[in-house]
């Protein structure tokens, strides 16, 4: 029998793997964006699990909004990546230090 | 073990293994294809949780649009694959942090006992329509948020086009600003003929 805790542990595991991915793939900004997509997926799964088990549709409406905003975010992120690659001919994040942050 | 349990373990193990290989492999094309696999399996998981509308939206929007966009950018840019130098420190750091985070989340999940605090009355009525319920909620209670979402998508379209707009002139049309800024000196050069 699959309980709510199974789903919650699964999405926690997915979230932790994608956090590790952000640390490991510091050189490649595309893989960084993909890790962020994975984190959003884990969060959405959490929302749907709670929505299912508490019999409330609000969680699924929220997932809908998150999907729309994430699509907009990845579109703008990819546009920035394309124009960055056109200027600098590389995607290494440690070379992007114009602001000296 | 019934069929639902077997399906759950199959789907989650596929998702976890492919996300681990996505993180480790450091190859963008393979990563995008693995992300397709992950999203399809998540759609199966969401179908098991009776969120049919969102499962279909995940496949259509994410696999159909966002990941195709990712693949487009990867193919367009042709990024050279490099081996990461000095990765060992980052690997140790990341594994430590993610293990600590997972332990904390695990403790929260199992010591808080969400199952008791949430009323578990799963709606199993035959006439329950997931898409209908989401639409009803979206167009009554959350209509303002829905409009804001549409506006965010509009802003994303305009921003994505405006970022990549190059200044190169493609046609021979007139530019009124340049025409106004022209003056007599920039068009006409008077050379005095001193010999005559």
PDB file of N, CA and C in Angstrom, chain A residues 2 6-10 12-17 20-21 23-28 30-31 34 37-38 41 44-45 48-49 52-55 57-58 60-61 63-65 67-68 70 72 74 78-80 83 85-86 91-92, chain B residues 8-9 12 15 19-20 23 26 28 31 35 39 42 45-46 48-49 54 57 62 66 69 77 79 82 84 87 90-91 93-94 98 101-102 105 109-110 114 118-121 123 130 134 138 142 145-146 149 156 163-164 166:
ATOM      1  N   UNK A   2       0.600   2.133  -0.921  1.00  0.00           N
ATOM      2  CA  UNK A   2       1.391   3.363  -1.028  1.00  0.00           C
ATOM      3  C   UNK A   2       0.723   4.437  -0.172  1.00  0.00           C
ATOM      4  N   UNK A   6       5.369   7.841   1.307  1.00  0.00           N
ATOM      5  CA  UNK A   6       6.164   7.349   0.189  1.00  0.00           C
ATOM      6  C   UNK A   6       6.385   8.461  -0.830  1.00  0.00           C
ATOM      7  N   UNK A   7       5.290   9.124  -1.196  1.00  0.00           N
ATOM      8  CA  UNK A   7       5.398  10.199  -2.177  1.00  0.00           C
ATOM      9  C   UNK A   7       6.259  11.342  -1.651  1.00  0.00           C
ATOM     10  N   UNK A   8       6.083  11.663  -0.360  1.00  0.00           N
ATOM     11  CA  UNK A   8       6.838  12.793   0.198  1.00  0.00           C
ATOM     12  C   UNK A   8       8.329  12.482   0.229  1.00  0.00           C
ATOM     13  N   UNK A   9       8.677  11.237   0.591  1.00  0.00           N
ATOM     14  CA  UNK A   9      10.102  10.861   0.609  1.00  0.00           C
ATOM     15  C   UNK A   9      10.674  10.897  -0.788  1.00  0.00           C
ATOM     16  N   UNK A  10       9.883  10.436  -1.758  1.00  0.00           N
ATOM     17  CA  UNK A  10      10.354  10.463  -3.145  1.00  0.00           C
ATOM     18  C   UNK A  10      10.646  11.884  -3.600  1.00  0.00           C
ATOM     19  N   UNK A  12      11.258  14.503  -1.754  1.00  0.00           N
ATOM     20  CA  UNK A  12      12.403  15.046  -1.006  1.00  0.00           C
ATOM     21  C   UNK A  12      13.714  14.557  -1.613  1.00  0.00           C
ATOM     22  N   UNK A  13      13.732  13.275  -2.012  1.00  0.00           N
ATOM     23  CA  UNK A  13      14.943  12.709  -2.627  1.00  0.00           C
ATOM     24  C   UNK A  13      15.255  13.410  -3.945  1.00  0.00           C
ATOM     25  N   UNK A  14      14.209  13.635  -4.749  1.00  0.00           N
ATOM     26  CA  UNK A  14      14.411  14.299  -6.038  1.00  0.00           C
ATOM     27  C   UNK A  14      14.930  15.719  -5.840  1.00  0.00           C
ATOM     28  N   UNK A  15      14.383  16.408  -4.844  1.00  0.00           N
ATOM     29  CA  UNK A  15      14.817  17.773  -4.558  1.00  0.00           C
ATOM     30  C   UNK A  15      16.280  17.801  -4.134  1.00  0.00           C
ATOM     31  N   UNK A  16      16.675  16.843  -3.288  1.00  0.00           N
ATOM     32  CA  UNK A  16      18.061  16.831  -2.813  1.00  0.00           C
ATOM     33  C   UNK A  16      19.026  16.506  -3.945  1.00  0.00           C
ATOM     34  N   UNK A  17      18.627  15.599  -4.844  1.00  0.00           N
ATOM     35  CA  UNK A  17      19.496  15.281  -5.987  1.00  0.00           C
ATOM     36  C   UNK A  17      19.697  16.506  -6.858  1.00  0.00           C
ATOM     37  N   UNK A  20      22.101  18.912  -5.261  1.00  0.00           N
ATOM     38  CA  UNK A  20      23.467  18.440  -5.509  1.00  0.00           C
ATOM     39  C   UNK A  20      23.888  18.756  -6.933  1.00  0.00           C
ATOM     40  N   UNK A  21      22.938  18.661  -7.879  1.00  0.00           N
ATOM     41  CA  UNK A  21      23.249  18.970  -9.269  1.00  0.00           C
ATOM     42  C   UNK A  21      23.645  20.408  -9.464  1.00  0.00           C
ATOM     43  N   UNK A  23      25.234  22.207  -7.315  1.00  0.00           N
ATOM     44  CA  UNK A  23      26.611  22.374  -6.848  1.00  0.00           C
ATOM     45  C   UNK A  23      27.612  21.726  -7.801  1.00  0.00           C
ATOM     46  N   UNK A  24      27.253  20.556  -8.347  1.00  0.00           N
ATOM     47  CA  UNK A  24      28.225  19.834  -9.168  1.00  0.00           C
ATOM     48  C   UNK A  24      28.420  20.516 -10.519  1.00  0.00           C
ATOM     49  N   UNK A  25      27.321  20.915 -11.167  1.00  0.00           N
ATOM     50  CA  UNK A  25      27.426  21.461 -12.520  1.00  0.00           C
ATOM     51  C   UNK A  25      27.591  22.968 -12.496  1.00  0.00           C
ATOM     52  N   UNK A  26      28.591  23.440 -11.772  1.00  0.00           N
ATOM     53  CA  UNK A  26      28.759  24.884 -11.705  1.00  0.00           C
ATOM     54  C   UNK A  26      29.336  25.449 -12.988  1.00  0.00           C
ATOM     55  N   UNK A  27      29.895  24.586 -13.838  1.00  0.00           N
ATOM     56  CA  UNK A  27      30.529  25.091 -15.045  1.00  0.00           C
ATOM     57  C   UNK A  27      29.536  25.295 -16.185  1.00  0.00           C
ATOM     58  N   UNK A  28      28.435  24.596 -16.158  1.00  0.00           N
ATOM     59  CA  UNK A  28      27.546  24.571 -17.319  1.00  0.00           C
ATOM     60  C   UNK A  28      26.191  25.151 -16.939  1.00  0.00           C
ATOM     61  N   UNK A  30      23.498  25.533 -18.655  1.00  0.00           N
ATOM     62  CA  UNK A  30      22.313  24.833 -19.150  1.00  0.00           C
ATOM     63  C   UNK A  30      21.901  23.722 -18.190  1.00  0.00           C
ATOM     64  N   UNK A  31      22.915  22.992 -17.681  1.00  0.00           N
ATOM     65  CA  UNK A  31      22.591  21.938 -16.717  1.00  0.00           C
ATOM     66  C   UNK A  31      22.065  22.530 -15.417  1.00  0.00           C
ATOM     67  N   UNK A  34      18.452  23.060 -15.962  1.00  0.00           N
ATOM     68  CA  UNK A  34      17.735  21.778 -15.905  1.00  0.00           C
ATOM     69  C   UNK A  34      17.569  21.324 -14.464  1.00  0.00           C
ATOM     70  N   UNK A  37      14.675  23.062 -13.060  1.00  0.00           N
ATOM     71  CA  UNK A  37      13.427  22.451 -13.514  1.00  0.00           C
ATOM     72  C   UNK A  37      13.088  21.220 -12.686  1.00  0.00           C
ATOM     73  N   UNK A  38      14.132  20.439 -12.362  1.00  0.00           N
ATOM     74  CA  UNK A  38      13.902  19.236 -11.548  1.00  0.00           C
ATOM     75  C   UNK A  38      13.417  19.597 -10.148  1.00  0.00           C
ATOM     76  N   UNK A  41       9.869  20.394 -10.321  1.00  0.00           N
ATOM     77  CA  UNK A  41       9.076  19.179 -10.473  1.00  0.00           C
ATOM     78  C   UNK A  41       8.837  18.508  -9.128  1.00  0.00           C
ATOM     79  N   UNK A  44       6.252  20.504  -7.263  1.00  0.00           N
ATOM     80  CA  UNK A  44       4.919  20.281  -7.826  1.00  0.00           C
ATOM     81  C   UNK A  44       4.346  18.942  -7.404  1.00  0.00           C
ATOM     82  N   UNK A  45       5.218  17.916  -7.360  1.00  0.00           N
ATOM     83  CA  UNK A  45       4.749  16.606  -6.912  1.00  0.00           C
ATOM     84  C   UNK A  45       4.262  16.672  -5.469  1.00  0.00           C
ATOM     85  N   UNK A  48       0.824  18.212  -5.418  1.00  0.00           N
ATOM     86  CA  UNK A  48      -0.237  17.322  -5.895  1.00  0.00           C
ATOM     87  C   UNK A  48      -0.528  16.241  -4.870  1.00  0.00           C
ATOM     88  N   UNK A  49       0.517  15.762  -4.177  1.00  0.00           N
ATOM     89  CA  UNK A  49       0.293  14.748  -3.142  1.00  0.00           C
ATOM     90  C   UNK A  49      -0.600  15.305  -2.033  1.00  0.00           C
ATOM     91  N   UNK A  52      -4.117  15.721  -3.268  1.00  0.00           N
ATOM     92  CA  UNK A  52      -4.847  14.459  -3.403  1.00  0.00           C
ATOM     93  C   UNK A  52      -5.309  13.926  -2.053  1.00  0.00           C
ATOM     94  N   UNK A  53      -4.388  13.966  -1.080  1.00  0.00           N
ATOM     95  CA  UNK A  53      -4.737  13.331   0.187  1.00  0.00           C
ATOM     96  C   UNK A  53      -5.630  14.192   1.057  1.00  0.00           C
ATOM     97  N   UNK A  54      -5.622  15.533   0.857  1.00  0.00           N
ATOM     98  CA  UNK A  54      -6.537  16.344   1.643  1.00  0.00           C
ATOM     99  C   UNK A  54      -7.803  16.677   0.864  1.00  0.00           C
ATOM    100  N   UNK A  55      -7.930  16.125  -0.336  1.00  0.00           N
ATOM    101  CA  UNK A  55      -9.151  16.251  -1.122  1.00  0.00           C
ATOM    102  C   UNK A  55      -9.509  17.713  -1.377  1.00  0.00           C
ATOM    103  N   UNK A  57      -8.770  20.948  -4.235  1.00  0.00           N
ATOM    104  CA  UNK A  57      -8.287  21.191  -5.592  1.00  0.00           C
ATOM    105  C   UNK A  57      -7.286  22.345  -5.646  1.00  0.00           C
ATOM    106  N   UNK A  58      -7.168  23.125  -4.559  1.00  0.00           N
ATOM    107  CA  UNK A  58      -6.343  24.342  -4.579  1.00  0.00           C
ATOM    108  C   UNK A  58      -4.879  24.052  -4.893  1.00  0.00           C
ATOM    109  N   UNK A  60      -3.697  21.805  -6.839  1.00  0.00           N
ATOM    110  CA  UNK A  60      -3.509  21.585  -8.277  1.00  0.00           C
ATOM    111  C   UNK A  60      -3.589  22.889  -9.049  1.00  0.00           C
ATOM    112  N   UNK A  61      -4.434  23.824  -8.577  1.00  0.00           N
ATOM    113  CA  UNK A  61      -4.480  25.143  -9.218  1.00  0.00           C
ATOM    114  C   UNK A  61      -3.134  25.843  -9.063  1.00  0.00           C
ATOM    115  N   UNK A  63      -0.228  24.361  -8.735  1.00  0.00           N
ATOM    116  CA  UNK A  63       0.729  23.708  -9.631  1.00  0.00           C
ATOM    117  C   UNK A  63       0.594  24.262 -11.047  1.00  0.00           C
ATOM    118  N   UNK A  64      -0.627  24.545 -11.450  1.00  0.00           N
ATOM    119  CA  UNK A  64      -0.862  25.150 -12.762  1.00  0.00           C
ATOM    120  C   UNK A  64      -0.125  26.483 -12.891  1.00  0.00           C
ATOM    121  N   UNK A  65      -0.228  27.320 -11.869  1.00  0.00           N
ATOM    122  CA  UNK A  65       0.466  28.610 -11.901  1.00  0.00           C
ATOM    123  C   UNK A  65       1.977  28.419 -11.928  1.00  0.00           C
ATOM    124  N   UNK A  67       3.636  25.926 -13.141  1.00  0.00           N
ATOM    125  CA  UNK A  67       4.051  25.464 -14.471  1.00  0.00           C
ATOM    126  C   UNK A  67       4.146  26.630 -15.438  1.00  0.00           C
ATOM    127  N   UNK A  68       3.167  27.547 -15.380  1.00  0.00           N
ATOM    128  CA  UNK A  68       3.184  28.689 -16.302  1.00  0.00           C
ATOM    129  C   UNK A  68       4.389  29.574 -16.032  1.00  0.00           C
ATOM    130  N   UNK A  70       7.175  28.765 -14.538  1.00  0.00           N
ATOM    131  CA  UNK A  70       8.428  28.071 -14.843  1.00  0.00           C
ATOM    132  C   UNK A  70       8.694  28.061 -16.336  1.00  0.00           C
ATOM    133  N   UNK A  72       7.784  30.424 -18.440  1.00  0.00           N
ATOM    134  CA  UNK A  72       8.249  31.778 -18.757  1.00  0.00           C
ATOM    135  C   UNK A  72       9.696  31.962 -18.329  1.00  0.00           C
ATOM    136  N   UNK A  74      12.066  29.673 -17.939  1.00  0.00           N
ATOM    137  CA  UNK A  74      13.062  28.961 -18.743  1.00  0.00           C
ATOM    138  C   UNK A  74      13.184  29.591 -20.121  1.00  0.00           C
ATOM    139  N   UNK A  78      16.778  30.897 -21.345  1.00  0.00           N
ATOM    140  CA  UNK A  78      17.436  30.415 -22.561  1.00  0.00           C
ATOM    141  C   UNK A  78      17.758  31.571 -23.503  1.00  0.00           C
ATOM    142  N   UNK A  79      16.896  32.596 -23.525  1.00  0.00           N
ATOM    143  CA  UNK A  79      17.198  33.769 -24.358  1.00  0.00           C
ATOM    144  C   UNK A  79      18.460  34.457 -23.856  1.00  0.00           C
ATOM    145  N   UNK A  80      18.572  34.589 -22.527  1.00  0.00           N
ATOM    146  CA  UNK A  80      19.778  35.200 -21.952  1.00  0.00           C
ATOM    147  C   UNK A  80      21.011  34.362 -22.277  1.00  0.00           C
ATOM    148  N   UNK A  83      22.105  34.969 -25.919  1.00  0.00           N
ATOM    149  CA  UNK A  83      22.792  36.235 -26.176  1.00  0.00           C
ATOM    150  C   UNK A  83      24.135  36.289 -25.457  1.00  0.00           C
ATOM    151  N   UNK A  85      26.091  33.648 -25.006  1.00  0.00           N
ATOM    152  CA  UNK A  85      27.012  32.835 -25.806  1.00  0.00           C
ATOM    153  C   UNK A  85      27.468  33.603 -27.033  1.00  0.00           C
ATOM    154  N   UNK A  86      26.573  34.459 -27.582  1.00  0.00           N
ATOM    155  CA  UNK A  86      26.944  35.230 -28.755  1.00  0.00           C
ATOM    156  C   UNK A  86      28.039  36.242 -28.405  1.00  0.00           C
ATOM    157  N   UNK A  91      30.071  29.272 -22.016  1.00  0.00           N
ATOM    158  CA  UNK A  91      28.992  29.310 -21.036  1.00  0.00           C
ATOM    159  C   UNK A  91      29.515  29.042 -19.635  1.00  0.00           C
ATOM    160  N   UNK A  92      30.802  29.274 -19.399  1.00  0.00           N
ATOM    161  CA  UNK A  92      31.336  28.968 -18.084  1.00  0.00           C
ATOM    162  C   UNK A  92      30.965  30.067 -17.104  1.00  0.00           C
TER     163      UNK A  92
ATOM    164  N   UNK B   8       4.393   2.183  -8.725  1.00  0.00           N
ATOM    165  CA  UNK B   8       5.003   3.300  -7.989  1.00  0.00           C
ATOM    166  C   UNK B   8       6.507   3.116  -7.866  1.00  0.00           C
ATOM    167  N   UNK B   9       6.939   1.911  -7.449  1.00  0.00           N
ATOM    168  CA  UNK B   9       8.375   1.716  -7.262  1.00  0.00           C
ATOM    169  C   UNK B   9       9.122   1.765  -8.586  1.00  0.00           C
ATOM    170  N   UNK B  12       9.232   5.594  -9.680  1.00  0.00           N
ATOM    171  CA  UNK B  12      10.118   6.423  -8.860  1.00  0.00           C
ATOM    172  C   UNK B  12      11.576   6.014  -9.023  1.00  0.00           C
ATOM    173  N   UNK B  15      12.805   7.582 -12.192  1.00  0.00           N
ATOM    174  CA  UNK B  15      13.021   9.027 -12.047  1.00  0.00           C
ATOM    175  C   UNK B  15      14.298   9.309 -11.256  1.00  0.00           C
ATOM    176  N   UNK B  19      17.599  11.040 -12.836  1.00  0.00           N
ATOM    177  CA  UNK B  19      18.006  12.370 -12.378  1.00  0.00           C
ATOM    178  C   UNK B  19      19.424  12.338 -11.831  1.00  0.00           C
ATOM    179  N   UNK B  20      19.816  11.208 -11.204  1.00  0.00           N
ATOM    180  CA  UNK B  20      21.204  11.088 -10.747  1.00  0.00           C
ATOM    181  C   UNK B  20      22.168  11.103 -11.930  1.00  0.00           C
ATOM    182  N   UNK B  23      22.576  14.544 -13.319  1.00  0.00           N
ATOM    183  CA  UNK B  23      23.436  15.418 -12.524  1.00  0.00           C
ATOM    184  C   UNK B  23      24.916  15.071 -12.750  1.00  0.00           C
ATOM    185  N   UNK B  26      27.217  15.224 -17.053  1.00  0.00           N
ATOM    186  CA  UNK B  26      27.797  16.447 -17.612  1.00  0.00           C
ATOM    187  C   UNK B  26      27.778  16.461 -19.140  1.00  0.00           C
ATOM    188  N   UNK B  28      25.077  17.788 -22.102  1.00  0.00           N
ATOM    189  CA  UNK B  28      23.807  18.511 -22.131  1.00  0.00           C
ATOM    190  C   UNK B  28      22.738  17.828 -22.977  1.00  0.00           C
ATOM    191  N   UNK B  31      21.396  15.030 -21.090  1.00  0.00           N
ATOM    192  CA  UNK B  31      20.629  15.550 -19.962  1.00  0.00           C
ATOM    193  C   UNK B  31      19.231  15.956 -20.401  1.00  0.00           C
ATOM    194  N   UNK B  35      15.766  14.319 -19.191  1.00  0.00           N
ATOM    195  CA  UNK B  35      14.711  15.150 -18.613  1.00  0.00           C
ATOM    196  C   UNK B  35      13.356  14.803 -19.236  1.00  0.00           C
ATOM    197  N   UNK B  39      10.168  13.619 -17.049  1.00  0.00           N
ATOM    198  CA  UNK B  39       8.861  14.272 -17.086  1.00  0.00           C
ATOM    199  C   UNK B  39       7.755  13.298 -17.461  1.00  0.00           C
ATOM    200  N   UNK B  42       7.043  11.338 -14.361  1.00  0.00           N
ATOM    201  CA  UNK B  42       6.315  12.155 -13.386  1.00  0.00           C
ATOM    202  C   UNK B  42       4.863  12.294 -13.784  1.00  0.00           C
ATOM    203  N   UNK B  45       3.181   9.364 -12.511  1.00  0.00           N
ATOM    204  CA  UNK B  45       3.000   9.483 -11.056  1.00  0.00           C
ATOM    205  C   UNK B  45       1.824  10.399 -10.736  1.00  0.00           C
ATOM    206  N   UNK B  46       1.691  11.496 -11.482  1.00  0.00           N
ATOM    207  CA  UNK B  46       0.593  12.427 -11.235  1.00  0.00           C
ATOM    208  C   UNK B  46      -0.739  11.802 -11.635  1.00  0.00           C
ATOM    209  N   UNK B  48      -1.363   8.666 -11.215  1.00  0.00           N
ATOM    210  CA  UNK B  48      -1.678   7.790 -10.088  1.00  0.00           C
ATOM    211  C   UNK B  48      -2.287   8.579  -8.943  1.00  0.00           C
ATOM    212  N   UNK B  49      -1.941   9.885  -8.844  1.00  0.00           N
ATOM    213  CA  UNK B  49      -2.512  10.739  -7.796  1.00  0.00           C
ATOM    214  C   UNK B  49      -3.798  11.415  -8.252  1.00  0.00           C
ATOM    215  N   UNK B  54      -3.270  17.960 -14.958  1.00  0.00           N
ATOM    216  CA  UNK B  54      -1.894  18.440 -14.817  1.00  0.00           C
ATOM    217  C   UNK B  54      -0.900  17.472 -15.434  1.00  0.00           C
ATOM    218  N   UNK B  57      -0.951  18.321 -19.030  1.00  0.00           N
ATOM    219  CA  UNK B  57      -0.317  19.626 -19.224  1.00  0.00           C
ATOM    220  C   UNK B  57       1.196  19.502 -19.090  1.00  0.00           C
ATOM    221  N   UNK B  62       5.703  20.845 -20.964  1.00  0.00           N
ATOM    222  CA  UNK B  62       7.118  20.668 -20.654  1.00  0.00           C
ATOM    223  C   UNK B  62       7.857  19.886 -21.717  1.00  0.00           C
ATOM    224  N   UNK B  66       9.004  23.237 -23.576  1.00  0.00           N
ATOM    225  CA  UNK B  66      10.190  23.714 -22.864  1.00  0.00           C
ATOM    226  C   UNK B  66      11.414  22.868 -23.198  1.00  0.00           C
ATOM    227  N   UNK B  69      12.629  23.507 -26.603  1.00  0.00           N
ATOM    228  CA  UNK B  69      13.380  24.767 -26.576  1.00  0.00           C
ATOM    229  C   UNK B  69      14.804  24.530 -26.070  1.00  0.00           C
ATOM    230  N   UNK B  77      23.785  26.241 -30.125  1.00  0.00           N
ATOM    231  CA  UNK B  77      24.994  26.842 -29.577  1.00  0.00           C
ATOM    232  C   UNK B  77      26.221  25.982 -29.794  1.00  0.00           C
ATOM    233  N   UNK B  79      27.917  23.719 -27.807  1.00  0.00           N
ATOM    234  CA  UNK B  79      28.856  23.971 -26.717  1.00  0.00           C
ATOM    235  C   UNK B  79      29.865  22.836 -26.648  1.00  0.00           C
ATOM    236  N   UNK B  82      33.395  19.888 -21.890  1.00  0.00           N
ATOM    237  CA  UNK B  82      34.671  19.942 -21.193  1.00  0.00           C
ATOM    238  C   UNK B  82      34.612  19.085 -19.942  1.00  0.00           C
ATOM    239  N   UNK B  84      35.231  18.655 -16.189  1.00  0.00           N
ATOM    240  CA  UNK B  84      35.334  19.617 -15.099  1.00  0.00           C
ATOM    241  C   UNK B  84      36.648  19.423 -14.352  1.00  0.00           C
ATOM    242  N   UNK B  87      36.798  19.196  -9.563  1.00  0.00           N
ATOM    243  CA  UNK B  87      35.410  18.927  -9.264  1.00  0.00           C
ATOM    244  C   UNK B  87      35.240  18.209  -7.933  1.00  0.00           C
ATOM    245  N   UNK B  90      33.787  20.171  -4.990  1.00  0.00           N
ATOM    246  CA  UNK B  90      32.368  20.454  -5.184  1.00  0.00           C
ATOM    247  C   UNK B  90      31.527  19.206  -4.959  1.00  0.00           C
ATOM    248  N   UNK B  91      32.035  18.059  -5.438  1.00  0.00           N
ATOM    249  CA  UNK B  91      31.282  16.807  -5.306  1.00  0.00           C
ATOM    250  C   UNK B  91      31.084  16.464  -3.837  1.00  0.00           C
ATOM    251  N   UNK B  93      31.240  18.502  -1.273  1.00  0.00           N
ATOM    252  CA  UNK B  93      30.389  19.533  -0.688  1.00  0.00           C
ATOM    253  C   UNK B  93      28.923  19.281  -0.997  1.00  0.00           C
ATOM    254  N   UNK B  94      28.646  18.986  -2.282  1.00  0.00           N
ATOM    255  CA  UNK B  94      27.257  18.832  -2.703  1.00  0.00           C
ATOM    256  C   UNK B  94      26.634  17.590  -2.100  1.00  0.00           C
ATOM    257  N   UNK B  98      23.414  17.653   0.353  1.00  0.00           N
ATOM    258  CA  UNK B  98      22.154  17.012  -0.013  1.00  0.00           C
ATOM    259  C   UNK B  98      21.802  15.897   0.965  1.00  0.00           C
ATOM    260  N   UNK B 101      20.300  17.661   3.934  1.00  0.00           N
ATOM    261  CA  UNK B 101      18.951  18.128   3.621  1.00  0.00           C
ATOM    262  C   UNK B 101      17.949  16.990   3.604  1.00  0.00           C
ATOM    263  N   UNK B 102      18.366  15.860   2.997  1.00  0.00           N
ATOM    264  CA  UNK B 102      17.443  14.736   2.918  1.00  0.00           C
ATOM    265  C   UNK B 102      17.148  14.165   4.306  1.00  0.00           C
ATOM    266  N   UNK B 105      14.598  16.484   5.892  1.00  0.00           N
ATOM    267  CA  UNK B 105      13.259  16.330   5.321  1.00  0.00           C
ATOM    268  C   UNK B 105      12.619  15.013   5.759  1.00  0.00           C
ATOM    269  N   UNK B 109       9.148  14.491   7.676  1.00  0.00           N
ATOM    270  CA  UNK B 109       8.049  13.684   7.140  1.00  0.00           C
ATOM    271  C   UNK B 109       7.598  12.638   8.144  1.00  0.00           C
ATOM    272  N   UNK B 110       8.553  12.001   8.829  1.00  0.00           N
ATOM    273  CA  UNK B 110       8.144  10.871   9.664  1.00  0.00           C
ATOM    274  C   UNK B 110       7.832  11.223  11.101  1.00  0.00           C
ATOM    275  N   UNK B 114       2.021  13.611   8.944  1.00  0.00           N
ATOM    276  CA  UNK B 114       1.056  14.326   8.113  1.00  0.00           C
ATOM    277  C   UNK B 114      -0.216  13.520   7.905  1.00  0.00           C
ATOM    278  N   UNK B 118      -4.006  15.197   8.224  1.00  0.00           N
ATOM    279  CA  UNK B 118      -4.755  15.522   7.013  1.00  0.00           C
ATOM    280  C   UNK B 118      -5.978  14.608   6.928  1.00  0.00           C
ATOM    281  N   UNK B 119      -7.146  15.157   6.710  1.00  0.00           N
ATOM    282  CA  UNK B 119      -8.316  14.295   6.572  1.00  0.00           C
ATOM    283  C   UNK B 119      -8.256  13.484   5.282  1.00  0.00           C
ATOM    284  N   UNK B 120      -8.097  12.186   5.404  1.00  0.00           N
ATOM    285  CA  UNK B 120      -7.936  11.348   4.212  1.00  0.00           C
ATOM    286  C   UNK B 120      -9.286  10.827   3.742  1.00  0.00           C
ATOM    287  N   UNK B 121      -9.949  11.644   2.973  1.00  0.00           N
ATOM    288  CA  UNK B 121     -11.201  11.190   2.371  1.00  0.00           C
ATOM    289  C   UNK B 121     -11.077  11.387   0.876  1.00  0.00           C
ATOM    290  N   UNK B 123     -11.478  11.478  -2.866  1.00  0.00           N
ATOM    291  CA  UNK B 123     -12.730  11.573  -3.612  1.00  0.00           C
ATOM    292  C   UNK B 123     -12.753  10.501  -4.690  1.00  0.00           C
ATOM    293  N   UNK B 130     -11.739  15.975 -12.686  1.00  0.00           N
ATOM    294  CA  UNK B 130     -10.586  16.770 -12.252  1.00  0.00           C
ATOM    295  C   UNK B 130     -10.459  18.071 -13.040  1.00  0.00           C
ATOM    296  N   UNK B 134     -10.765  21.942 -11.600  1.00  0.00           N
ATOM    297  CA  UNK B 134      -9.689  22.928 -11.718  1.00  0.00           C
ATOM    298  C   UNK B 134     -10.175  24.163 -12.444  1.00  0.00           C
ATOM    299  N   UNK B 138     -10.327  27.851 -11.009  1.00  0.00           N
ATOM    300  CA  UNK B 138      -9.457  28.816 -11.670  1.00  0.00           C
ATOM    301  C   UNK B 138     -10.228  30.046 -12.119  1.00  0.00           C
ATOM    302  N   UNK B 142      -9.694  32.156  -8.364  1.00  0.00           N
ATOM    303  CA  UNK B 142      -8.319  32.551  -8.703  1.00  0.00           C
ATOM    304  C   UNK B 142      -8.274  33.291 -10.022  1.00  0.00           C
ATOM    305  N   UNK B 145      -5.347  35.868 -10.243  1.00  0.00           N
ATOM    306  CA  UNK B 145      -4.048  35.220 -10.431  1.00  0.00           C
ATOM    307  C   UNK B 145      -3.913  34.681 -11.849  1.00  0.00           C
ATOM    308  N   UNK B 146      -5.029  34.231 -12.387  1.00  0.00           N
ATOM    309  CA  UNK B 146      -5.009  33.698 -13.752  1.00  0.00           C
ATOM    310  C   UNK B 146      -4.663  34.798 -14.752  1.00  0.00           C
ATOM    311  N   UNK B 149      -1.055  35.597 -14.527  1.00  0.00           N
ATOM    312  CA  UNK B 149      -0.252  34.584 -15.212  1.00  0.00           C
ATOM    313  C   UNK B 149      -0.191  34.849 -16.706  1.00  0.00           C
ATOM    314  N   UNK B 156       7.129  37.484 -20.793  1.00  0.00           N
ATOM    315  CA  UNK B 156       8.189  36.542 -21.165  1.00  0.00           C
ATOM    316  C   UNK B 156       8.402  36.533 -22.665  1.00  0.00           C
ATOM    317  N   UNK B 163      15.570  40.527 -25.905  1.00  0.00           N
ATOM    318  CA  UNK B 163      16.947  40.223 -25.528  1.00  0.00           C
ATOM    319  C   UNK B 163      17.758  39.834 -26.755  1.00  0.00           C
ATOM    320  N   UNK B 164      17.147  39.056 -27.639  1.00  0.00           N
ATOM    321  CA  UNK B 164      17.904  38.537 -28.771  1.00  0.00           C
ATOM    322  C   UNK B 164      17.768  39.364 -30.025  1.00  0.00           C
ATOM    323  N   UNK B 166      18.934  41.727 -32.628  1.00  0.00           N
ATOM    324  CA  UNK B 166      20.216  42.296 -33.030  1.00  0.00           C
ATOM    325  C   UNK B 166      19.986  43.634 -33.710  1.00  0.00           C
TER     326      UNK B 166
END
